[in-house]
mmCIF file of C-alpha atoms in Angstrom:
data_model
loop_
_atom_site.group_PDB
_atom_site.id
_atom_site.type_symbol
_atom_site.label_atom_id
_atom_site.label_comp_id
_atom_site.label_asym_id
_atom_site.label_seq_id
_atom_site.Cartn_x
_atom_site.Cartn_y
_atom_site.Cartn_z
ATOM 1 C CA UNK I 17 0.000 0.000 0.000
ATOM 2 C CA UNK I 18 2.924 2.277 0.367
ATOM 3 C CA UNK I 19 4.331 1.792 -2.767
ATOM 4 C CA UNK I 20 1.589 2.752 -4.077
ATOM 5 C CA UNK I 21 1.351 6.049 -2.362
ATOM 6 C CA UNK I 22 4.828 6.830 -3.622
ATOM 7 C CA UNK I 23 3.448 6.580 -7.185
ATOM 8 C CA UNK I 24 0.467 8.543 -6.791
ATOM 9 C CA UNK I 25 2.117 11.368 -5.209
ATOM 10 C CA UNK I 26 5.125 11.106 -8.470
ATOM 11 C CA UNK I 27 2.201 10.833 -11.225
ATOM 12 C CA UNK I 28 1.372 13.509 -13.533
ATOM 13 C CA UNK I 29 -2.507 12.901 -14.520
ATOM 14 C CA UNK I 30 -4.012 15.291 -16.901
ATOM 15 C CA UNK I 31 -7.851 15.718 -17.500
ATOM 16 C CA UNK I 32 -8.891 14.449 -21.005
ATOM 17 C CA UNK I 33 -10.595 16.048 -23.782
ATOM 18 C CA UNK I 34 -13.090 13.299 -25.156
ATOM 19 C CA UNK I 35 -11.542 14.046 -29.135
ATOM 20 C CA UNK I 36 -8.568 11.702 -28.888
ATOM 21 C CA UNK I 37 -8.959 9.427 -25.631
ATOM 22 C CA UNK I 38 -6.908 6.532 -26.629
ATOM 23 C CA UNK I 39 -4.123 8.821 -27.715
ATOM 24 C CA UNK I 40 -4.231 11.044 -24.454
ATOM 25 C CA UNK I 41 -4.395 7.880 -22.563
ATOM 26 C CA UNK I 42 -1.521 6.372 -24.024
ATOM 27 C CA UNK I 43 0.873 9.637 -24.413
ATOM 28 C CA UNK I 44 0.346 9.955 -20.258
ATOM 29 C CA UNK I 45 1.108 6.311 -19.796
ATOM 30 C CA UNK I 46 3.856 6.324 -22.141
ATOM 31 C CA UNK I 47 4.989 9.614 -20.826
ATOM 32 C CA UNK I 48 4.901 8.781 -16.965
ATOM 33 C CA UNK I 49 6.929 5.527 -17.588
ATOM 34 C CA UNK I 50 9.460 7.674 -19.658
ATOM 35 C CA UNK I 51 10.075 9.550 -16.066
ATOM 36 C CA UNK I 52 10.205 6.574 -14.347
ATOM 37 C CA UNK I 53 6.910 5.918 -12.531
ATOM 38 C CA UNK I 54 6.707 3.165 -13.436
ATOM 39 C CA UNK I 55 10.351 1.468 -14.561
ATOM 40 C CA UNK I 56 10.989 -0.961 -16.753
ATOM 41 C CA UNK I 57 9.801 -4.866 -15.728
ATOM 42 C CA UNK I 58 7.142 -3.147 -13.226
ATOM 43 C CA UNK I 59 3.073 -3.953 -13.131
ATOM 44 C CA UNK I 60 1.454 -0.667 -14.148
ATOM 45 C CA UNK I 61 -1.831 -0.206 -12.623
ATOM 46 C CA UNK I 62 -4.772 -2.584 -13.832
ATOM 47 C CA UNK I 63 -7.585 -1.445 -16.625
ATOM 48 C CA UNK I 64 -9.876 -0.714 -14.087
ATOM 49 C CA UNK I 65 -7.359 1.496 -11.702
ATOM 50 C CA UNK I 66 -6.145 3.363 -14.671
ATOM 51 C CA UNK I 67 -9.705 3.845 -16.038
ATOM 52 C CA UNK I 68 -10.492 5.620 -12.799
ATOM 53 C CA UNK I 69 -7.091 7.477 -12.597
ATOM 54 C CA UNK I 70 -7.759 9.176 -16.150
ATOM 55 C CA UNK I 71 -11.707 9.142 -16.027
ATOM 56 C CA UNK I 72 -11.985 7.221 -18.850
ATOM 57 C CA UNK I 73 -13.711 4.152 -20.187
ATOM 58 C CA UNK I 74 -11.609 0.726 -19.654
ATOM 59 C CA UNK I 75 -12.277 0.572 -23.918
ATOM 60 C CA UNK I 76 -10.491 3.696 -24.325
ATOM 61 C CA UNK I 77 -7.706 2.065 -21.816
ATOM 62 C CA UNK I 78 -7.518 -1.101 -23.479
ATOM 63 C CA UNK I 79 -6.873 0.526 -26.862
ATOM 64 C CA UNK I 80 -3.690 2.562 -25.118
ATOM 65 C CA UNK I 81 -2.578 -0.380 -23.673
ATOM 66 C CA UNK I 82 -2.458 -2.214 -27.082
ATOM 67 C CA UNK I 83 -0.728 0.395 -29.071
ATOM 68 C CA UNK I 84 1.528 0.533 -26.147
ATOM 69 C CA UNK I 85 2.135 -3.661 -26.697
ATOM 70 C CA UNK I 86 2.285 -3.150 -30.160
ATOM 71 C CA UNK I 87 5.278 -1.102 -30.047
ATOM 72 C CA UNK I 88 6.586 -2.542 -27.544
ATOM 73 C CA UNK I 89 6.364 -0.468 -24.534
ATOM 74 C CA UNK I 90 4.698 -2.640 -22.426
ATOM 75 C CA UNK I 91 3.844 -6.614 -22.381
ATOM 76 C CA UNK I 92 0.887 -8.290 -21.143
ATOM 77 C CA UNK I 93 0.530 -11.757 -19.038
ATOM 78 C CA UNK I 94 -2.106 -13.418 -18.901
ATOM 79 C CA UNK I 95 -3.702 -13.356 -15.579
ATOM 80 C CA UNK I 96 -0.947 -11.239 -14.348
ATOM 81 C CA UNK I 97 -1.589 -7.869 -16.129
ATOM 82 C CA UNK I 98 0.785 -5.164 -17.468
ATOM 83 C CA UNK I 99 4.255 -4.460 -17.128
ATOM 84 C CA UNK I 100 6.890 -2.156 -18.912
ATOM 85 C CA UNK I 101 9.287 -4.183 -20.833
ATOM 86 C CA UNK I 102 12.469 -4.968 -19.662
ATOM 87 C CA UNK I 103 14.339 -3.496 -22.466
ATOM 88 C CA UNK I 104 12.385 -0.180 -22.183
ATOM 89 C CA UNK I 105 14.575 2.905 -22.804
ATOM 90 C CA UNK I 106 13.466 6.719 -23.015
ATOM 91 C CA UNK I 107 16.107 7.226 -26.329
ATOM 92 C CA UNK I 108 13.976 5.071 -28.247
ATOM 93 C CA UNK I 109 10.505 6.047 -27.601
ATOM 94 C CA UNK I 110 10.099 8.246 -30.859
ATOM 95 C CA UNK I 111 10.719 5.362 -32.756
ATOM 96 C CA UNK I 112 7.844 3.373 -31.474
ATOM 97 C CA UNK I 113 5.390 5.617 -32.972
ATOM 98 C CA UNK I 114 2.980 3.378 -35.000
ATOM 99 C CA UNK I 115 3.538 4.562 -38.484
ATOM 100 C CA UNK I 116 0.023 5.226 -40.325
ATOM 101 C CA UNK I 117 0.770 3.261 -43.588
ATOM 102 C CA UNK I 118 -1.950 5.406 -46.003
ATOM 103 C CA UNK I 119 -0.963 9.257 -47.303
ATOM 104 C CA UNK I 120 -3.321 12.014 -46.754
ATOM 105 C CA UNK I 121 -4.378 11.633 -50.224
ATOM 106 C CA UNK I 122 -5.297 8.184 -49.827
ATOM 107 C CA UNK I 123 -7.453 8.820 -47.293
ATOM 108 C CA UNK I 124 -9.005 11.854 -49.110
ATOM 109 C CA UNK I 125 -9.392 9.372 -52.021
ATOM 110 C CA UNK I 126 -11.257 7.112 -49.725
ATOM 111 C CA UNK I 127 -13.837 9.999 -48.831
ATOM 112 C CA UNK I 128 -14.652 10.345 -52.079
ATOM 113 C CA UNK I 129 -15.150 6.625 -52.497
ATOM 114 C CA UNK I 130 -17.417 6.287 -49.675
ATOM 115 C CA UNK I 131 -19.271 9.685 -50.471
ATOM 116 C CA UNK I 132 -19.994 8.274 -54.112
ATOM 117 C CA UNK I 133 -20.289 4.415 -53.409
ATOM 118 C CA UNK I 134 -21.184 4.116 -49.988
ATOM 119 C CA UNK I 135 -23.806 7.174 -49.698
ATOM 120 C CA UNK I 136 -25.635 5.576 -52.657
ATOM 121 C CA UNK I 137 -26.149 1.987 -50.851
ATOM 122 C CA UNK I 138 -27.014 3.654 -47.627
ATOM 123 C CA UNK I 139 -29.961 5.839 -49.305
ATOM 124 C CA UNK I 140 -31.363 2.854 -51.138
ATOM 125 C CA UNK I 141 -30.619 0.254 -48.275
ATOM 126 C CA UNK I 142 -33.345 3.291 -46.539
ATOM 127 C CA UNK I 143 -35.391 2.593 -49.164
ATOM 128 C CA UNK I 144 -34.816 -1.703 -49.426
ATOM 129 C CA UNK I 145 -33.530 -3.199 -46.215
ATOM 130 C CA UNK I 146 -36.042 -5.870 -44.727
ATOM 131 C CA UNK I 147 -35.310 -7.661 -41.213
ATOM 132 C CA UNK I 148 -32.737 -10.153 -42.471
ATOM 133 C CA UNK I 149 -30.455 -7.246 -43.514
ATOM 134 C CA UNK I 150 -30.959 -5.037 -40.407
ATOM 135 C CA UNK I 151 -30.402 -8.332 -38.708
ATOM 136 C CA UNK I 152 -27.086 -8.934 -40.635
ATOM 137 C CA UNK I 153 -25.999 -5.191 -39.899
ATOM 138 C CA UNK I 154 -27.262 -5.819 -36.309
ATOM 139 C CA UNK I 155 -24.862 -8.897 -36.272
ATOM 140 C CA UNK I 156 -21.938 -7.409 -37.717
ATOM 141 C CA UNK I 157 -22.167 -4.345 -35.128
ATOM 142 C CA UNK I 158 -22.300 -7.012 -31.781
ATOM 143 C CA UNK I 159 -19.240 -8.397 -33.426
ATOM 144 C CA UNK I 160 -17.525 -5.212 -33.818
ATOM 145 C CA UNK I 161 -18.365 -4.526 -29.721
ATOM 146 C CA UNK I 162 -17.176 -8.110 -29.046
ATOM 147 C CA UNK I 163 -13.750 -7.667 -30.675
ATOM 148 C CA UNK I 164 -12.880 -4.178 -29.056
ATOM 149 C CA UNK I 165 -9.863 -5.523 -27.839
ATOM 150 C CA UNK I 166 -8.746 -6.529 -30.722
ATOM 151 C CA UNK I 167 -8.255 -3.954 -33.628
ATOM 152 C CA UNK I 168 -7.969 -7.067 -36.902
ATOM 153 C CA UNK I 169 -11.156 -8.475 -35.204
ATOM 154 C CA UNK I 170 -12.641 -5.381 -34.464
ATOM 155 C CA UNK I 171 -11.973 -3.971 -38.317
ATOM 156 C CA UNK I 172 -13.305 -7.127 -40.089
ATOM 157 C CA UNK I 173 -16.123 -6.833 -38.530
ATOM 158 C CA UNK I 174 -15.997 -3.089 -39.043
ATOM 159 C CA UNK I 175 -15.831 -3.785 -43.124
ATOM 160 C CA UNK I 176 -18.826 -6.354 -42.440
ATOM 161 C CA UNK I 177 -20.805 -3.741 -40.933
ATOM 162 C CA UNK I 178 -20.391 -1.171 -43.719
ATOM 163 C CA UNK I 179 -20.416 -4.339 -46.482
ATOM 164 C CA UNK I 180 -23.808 -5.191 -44.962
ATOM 165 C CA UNK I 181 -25.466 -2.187 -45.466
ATOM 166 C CA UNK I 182 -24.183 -2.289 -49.211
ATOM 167 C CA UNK I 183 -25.762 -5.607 -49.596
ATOM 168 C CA UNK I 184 -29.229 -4.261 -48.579
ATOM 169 C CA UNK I 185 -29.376 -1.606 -51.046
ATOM 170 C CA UNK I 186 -30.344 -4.545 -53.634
ATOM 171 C CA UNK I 187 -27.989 -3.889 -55.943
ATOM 172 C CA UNK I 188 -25.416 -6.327 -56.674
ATOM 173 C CA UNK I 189 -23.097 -4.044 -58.724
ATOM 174 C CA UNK I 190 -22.783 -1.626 -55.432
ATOM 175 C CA UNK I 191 -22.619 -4.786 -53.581
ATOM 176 C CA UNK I 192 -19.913 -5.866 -55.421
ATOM 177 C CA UNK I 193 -17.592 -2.575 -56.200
ATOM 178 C CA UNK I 194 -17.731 -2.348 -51.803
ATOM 179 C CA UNK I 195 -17.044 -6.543 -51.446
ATOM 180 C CA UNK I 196 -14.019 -6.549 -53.889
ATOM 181 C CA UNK I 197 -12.005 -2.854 -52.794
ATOM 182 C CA UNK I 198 -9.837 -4.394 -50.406
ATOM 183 C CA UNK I 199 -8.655 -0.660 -50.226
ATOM 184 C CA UNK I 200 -11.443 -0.157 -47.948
ATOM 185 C CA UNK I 201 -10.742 -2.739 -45.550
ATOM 186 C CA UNK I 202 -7.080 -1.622 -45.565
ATOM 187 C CA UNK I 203 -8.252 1.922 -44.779
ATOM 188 C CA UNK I 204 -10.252 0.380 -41.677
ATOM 189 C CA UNK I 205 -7.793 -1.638 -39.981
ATOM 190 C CA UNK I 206 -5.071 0.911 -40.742
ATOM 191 C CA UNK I 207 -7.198 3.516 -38.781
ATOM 192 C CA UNK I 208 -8.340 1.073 -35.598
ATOM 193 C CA UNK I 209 -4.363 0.123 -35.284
ATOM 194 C CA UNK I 210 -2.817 3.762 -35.234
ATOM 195 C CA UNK I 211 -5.572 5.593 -33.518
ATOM 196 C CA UNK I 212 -6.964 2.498 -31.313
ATOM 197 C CA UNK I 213 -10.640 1.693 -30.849
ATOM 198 C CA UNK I 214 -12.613 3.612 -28.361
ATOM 199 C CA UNK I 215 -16.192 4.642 -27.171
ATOM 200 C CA UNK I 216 -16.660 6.941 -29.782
ATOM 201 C CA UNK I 217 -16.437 4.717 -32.776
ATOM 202 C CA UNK I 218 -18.635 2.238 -31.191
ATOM 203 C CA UNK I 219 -21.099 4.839 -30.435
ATOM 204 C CA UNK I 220 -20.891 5.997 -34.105
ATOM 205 C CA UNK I 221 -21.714 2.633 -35.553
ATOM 206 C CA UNK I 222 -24.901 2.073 -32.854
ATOM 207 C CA UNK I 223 -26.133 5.065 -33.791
ATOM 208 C CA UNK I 224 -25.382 4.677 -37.751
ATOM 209 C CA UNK I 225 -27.643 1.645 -37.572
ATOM 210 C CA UNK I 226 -30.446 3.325 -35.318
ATOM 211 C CA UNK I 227 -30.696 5.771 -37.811
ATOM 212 C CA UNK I 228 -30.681 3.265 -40.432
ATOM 213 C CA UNK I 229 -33.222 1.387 -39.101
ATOM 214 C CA UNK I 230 -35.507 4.761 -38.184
ATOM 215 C CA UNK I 231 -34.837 5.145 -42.295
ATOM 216 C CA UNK I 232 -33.222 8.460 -42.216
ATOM 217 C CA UNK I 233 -30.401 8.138 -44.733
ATOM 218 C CA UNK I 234 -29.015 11.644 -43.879
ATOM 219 C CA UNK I 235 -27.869 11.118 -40.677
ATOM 220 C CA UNK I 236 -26.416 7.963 -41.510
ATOM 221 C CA UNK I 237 -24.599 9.873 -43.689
ATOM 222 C CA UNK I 238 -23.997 12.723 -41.391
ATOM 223 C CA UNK I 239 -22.000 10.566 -38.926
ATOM 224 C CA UNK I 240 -20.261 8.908 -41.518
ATOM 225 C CA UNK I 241 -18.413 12.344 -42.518
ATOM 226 C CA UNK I 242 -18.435 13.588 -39.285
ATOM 227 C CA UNK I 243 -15.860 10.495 -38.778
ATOM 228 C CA UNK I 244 -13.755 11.046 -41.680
ATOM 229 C CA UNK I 245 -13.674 14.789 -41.356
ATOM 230 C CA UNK I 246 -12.218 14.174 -37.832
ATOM 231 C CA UNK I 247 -9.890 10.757 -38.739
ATOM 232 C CA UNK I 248 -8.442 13.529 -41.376
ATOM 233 C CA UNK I 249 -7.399 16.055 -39.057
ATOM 234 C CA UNK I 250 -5.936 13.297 -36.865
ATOM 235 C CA UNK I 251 -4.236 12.141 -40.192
ATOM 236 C CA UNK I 252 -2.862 15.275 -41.275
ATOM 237 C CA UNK I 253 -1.704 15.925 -37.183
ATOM 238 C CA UNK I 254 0.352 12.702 -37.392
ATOM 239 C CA UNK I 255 1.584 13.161 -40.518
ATOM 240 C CA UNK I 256 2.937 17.268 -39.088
ATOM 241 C CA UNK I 257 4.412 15.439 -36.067
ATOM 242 C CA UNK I 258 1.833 17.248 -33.595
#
């Protein structure tokens, strides 16, 4: 119990703005092992502790914690928790940035894609989508929610969400042009590995299907921009370094 005093008072916890959890989350993780709070080999605090510490969810935790693992700042046990790897070393923290893998024009591309493609299948999936495709879309959503913790999982099922919707517009051409761009599911799992999964995706998706199921095509569409206008900015910010 004293140790853990000792940490508390050493730790530098700021309050969160809700645009960017995961990545607040994991810079003040990253950046309190960097001045030794926790040092390399040591347990850092469990999902739940560190989901109170930051006031956060323990999704928006788990998705630090695995960009953190997949660059190799921390390791995971099973049944043991967290700990800062052994070889951890403040020189080479720059260079365990996750490096985003698609240009800014690649994703502006993809906008345009989903604005032309996409936007068509959702305003005739409005018009066309009986109970066996709002229960595919339905199925495809629990998935994504049951894979959180797992960003391939979580963007398969992310492409099967959005692939579902393009298969209840009725037309098999649509259907088809979204099935077979495997640029699209690229774009996905490229953007749930750099900038994690958290509450607000989710969110997005449940209320992308309410709204498709309520038949209003324009706020479907509405919160599908809304998330590309903002995974741009956080594109561009990466790319500038900020």
């Amino acid at each position: 119990m004293l140790y853990v005093t000792v940490v508390m008072v050493r730790m530098t916890i700021k309050s969160i703005e809700k645009q960017n959890i995961v990545d607040e989350v994991y810079e003040q993780i990253k950046n309190n092992i960097v001045k030794g709070v926790w040092k390399p080999g040591e347990k850092i605090p469990s999902e739940n502790q560190l989901s109170s510490m930051f006031n956060v969810s323990r999704v928006s935790v788990r998705s630090a914690i695995q960009k953190l693992r997949a660059v190799g700042i921390i390791s995971t046990r099973h049944g043991q928790g967290s700990f800062v790897s052994p070889s951890f070393h403040e020189s080479i923290v720059n260079n365990l940035i996750p490096i985003m893998n698609l240009s800014e024009k690649e994703f502006l591309d993809m906008m345009e894609f989903r604005e032309t493609i996409e936007f068509k299948c959702i305003d005739l999936a409005v018009l066309r989508a009986d109970e066996a495709d709002l229960d595919q879309i339905g199925k495809a959503l629990d998935k994504m929610m049951a894979s959180k913790d797992d960003y391939k999982k979580y963007s398969s099922a992310d492409f099967e969400f959005h692939l579902a919707i393009a298969k209840a517009s009725k037309n098999e051409i649509l259907y088809l042009v979204m099935k077979n761009t495997s640029a699209y599911s690229h774009y996905l799992e490229e953007l749930n590995r750099v900038f994690g999964i958290n509450d607000d995706s989710l969110q997005g998706h449940i209320e992308q299907f309410q709204a498709l199921k309520n038949k209003d095509a324009a706020k479907v569409k509405e919160l599908i921009r809304r998330g590309m206008e903002e995974n741009i900015v956080k594109v561009r910010q990466r790319m500038n370094g900020s």
